[in-house]
Tab-separated table of C-alpha atoms in Angstrom:
chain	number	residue	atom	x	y	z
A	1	UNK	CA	-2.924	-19.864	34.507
A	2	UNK	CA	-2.435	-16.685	32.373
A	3	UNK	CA	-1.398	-17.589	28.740
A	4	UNK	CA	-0.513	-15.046	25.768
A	5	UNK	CA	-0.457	-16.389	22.653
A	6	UNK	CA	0.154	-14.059	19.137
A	7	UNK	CA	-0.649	-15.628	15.370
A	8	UNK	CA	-1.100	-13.906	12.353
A	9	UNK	CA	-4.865	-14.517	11.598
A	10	UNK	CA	-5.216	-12.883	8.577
A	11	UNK	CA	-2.909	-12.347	5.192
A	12	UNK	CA	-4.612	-9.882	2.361
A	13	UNK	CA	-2.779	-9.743	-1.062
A	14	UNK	CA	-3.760	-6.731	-2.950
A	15	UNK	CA	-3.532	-6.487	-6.546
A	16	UNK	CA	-0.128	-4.002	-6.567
A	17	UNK	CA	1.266	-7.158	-4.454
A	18	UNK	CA	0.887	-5.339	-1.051
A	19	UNK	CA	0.002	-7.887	1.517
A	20	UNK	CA	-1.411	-6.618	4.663
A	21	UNK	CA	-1.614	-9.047	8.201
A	22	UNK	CA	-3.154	-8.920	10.954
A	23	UNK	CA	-2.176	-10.300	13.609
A	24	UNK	CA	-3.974	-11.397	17.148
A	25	UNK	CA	-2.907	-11.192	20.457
A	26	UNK	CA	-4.997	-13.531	22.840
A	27	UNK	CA	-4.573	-14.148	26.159
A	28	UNK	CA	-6.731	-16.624	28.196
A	29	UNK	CA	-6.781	-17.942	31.907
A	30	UNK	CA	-7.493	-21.664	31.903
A	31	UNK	CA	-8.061	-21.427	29.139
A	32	UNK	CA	-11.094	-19.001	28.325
A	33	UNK	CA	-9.830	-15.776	25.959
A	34	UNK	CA	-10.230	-12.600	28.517
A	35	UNK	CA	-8.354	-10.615	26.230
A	36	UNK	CA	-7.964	-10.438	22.259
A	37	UNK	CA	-6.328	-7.553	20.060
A	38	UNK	CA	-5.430	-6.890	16.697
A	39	UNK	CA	-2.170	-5.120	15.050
A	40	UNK	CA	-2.540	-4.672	11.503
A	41	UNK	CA	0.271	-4.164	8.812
A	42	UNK	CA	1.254	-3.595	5.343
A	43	UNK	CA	4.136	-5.212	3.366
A	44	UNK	CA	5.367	-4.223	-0.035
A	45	UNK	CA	6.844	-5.947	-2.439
A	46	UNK	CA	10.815	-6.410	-2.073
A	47	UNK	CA	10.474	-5.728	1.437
A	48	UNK	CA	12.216	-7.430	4.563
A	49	UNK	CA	10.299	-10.240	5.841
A	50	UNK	CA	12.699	-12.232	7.310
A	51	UNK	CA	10.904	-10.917	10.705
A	52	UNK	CA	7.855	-12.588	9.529
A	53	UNK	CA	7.022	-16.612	10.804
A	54	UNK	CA	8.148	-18.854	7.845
A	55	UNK	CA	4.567	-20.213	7.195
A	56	UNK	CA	3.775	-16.210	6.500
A	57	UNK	CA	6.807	-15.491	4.602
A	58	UNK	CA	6.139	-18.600	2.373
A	59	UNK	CA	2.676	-17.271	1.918
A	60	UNK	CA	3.895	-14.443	0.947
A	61	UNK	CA	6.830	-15.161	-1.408
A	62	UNK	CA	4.540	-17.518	-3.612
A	63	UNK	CA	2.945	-14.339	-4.961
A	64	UNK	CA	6.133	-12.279	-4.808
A	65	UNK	CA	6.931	-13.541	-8.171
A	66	UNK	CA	9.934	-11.559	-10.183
A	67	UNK	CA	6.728	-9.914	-11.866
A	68	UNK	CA	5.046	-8.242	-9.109
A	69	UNK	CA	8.781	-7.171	-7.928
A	70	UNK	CA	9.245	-5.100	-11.128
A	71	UNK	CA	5.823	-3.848	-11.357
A	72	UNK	CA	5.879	-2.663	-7.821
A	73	UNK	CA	9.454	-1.103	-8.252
A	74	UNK	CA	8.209	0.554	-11.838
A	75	UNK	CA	5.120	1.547	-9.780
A	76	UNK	CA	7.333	3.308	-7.478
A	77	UNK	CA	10.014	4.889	-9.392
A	78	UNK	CA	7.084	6.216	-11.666
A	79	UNK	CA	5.686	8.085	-8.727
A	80	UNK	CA	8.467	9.008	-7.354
A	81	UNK	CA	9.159	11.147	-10.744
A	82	UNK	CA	6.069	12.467	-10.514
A	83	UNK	CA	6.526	14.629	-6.844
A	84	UNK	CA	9.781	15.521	-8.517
């Protein structure tokens, strides 16, 4: 019997407080994997992640503190000044 199954199998925090996932796409007969992929993505501080499983968003909100917010968001406005 064909079986797809998708999990995040990977969650990277960078030092700005972008996390990127990846997640896998397996699918097996009986079983045995015949297929496996990988999507990758990036998420940035004070972004939506409601989409997100709850284990991942939990992951992810423990390092989301109010800190990395601001810095990210002064990070941002900062550059966006600059290609003004």
């Amino acid at each position: 019997m064909l079986e797809k199954k998708e999990s995040y199998t990977s969650i990277d925090i960078k030092e700005l407080g972008q996390v990127s996932l990846r997640k896998t796409t397996r699918v097996t007969d009986d079983g045995t994997v015949i297929s496996e992929s990988h999507h990758r993505e990036v998420r940035v501080p004070n972004q939506d992640i409601t989409d997100l499983p709850q284990h991942v968003q939990d992951t992810i909100n423990a390092y989301w503190t109010q800190d990395v917010i601001d810095a990210w968001s002064e990070l941002q406005q900062q550059t966006n000044e600059e290609l003004q």
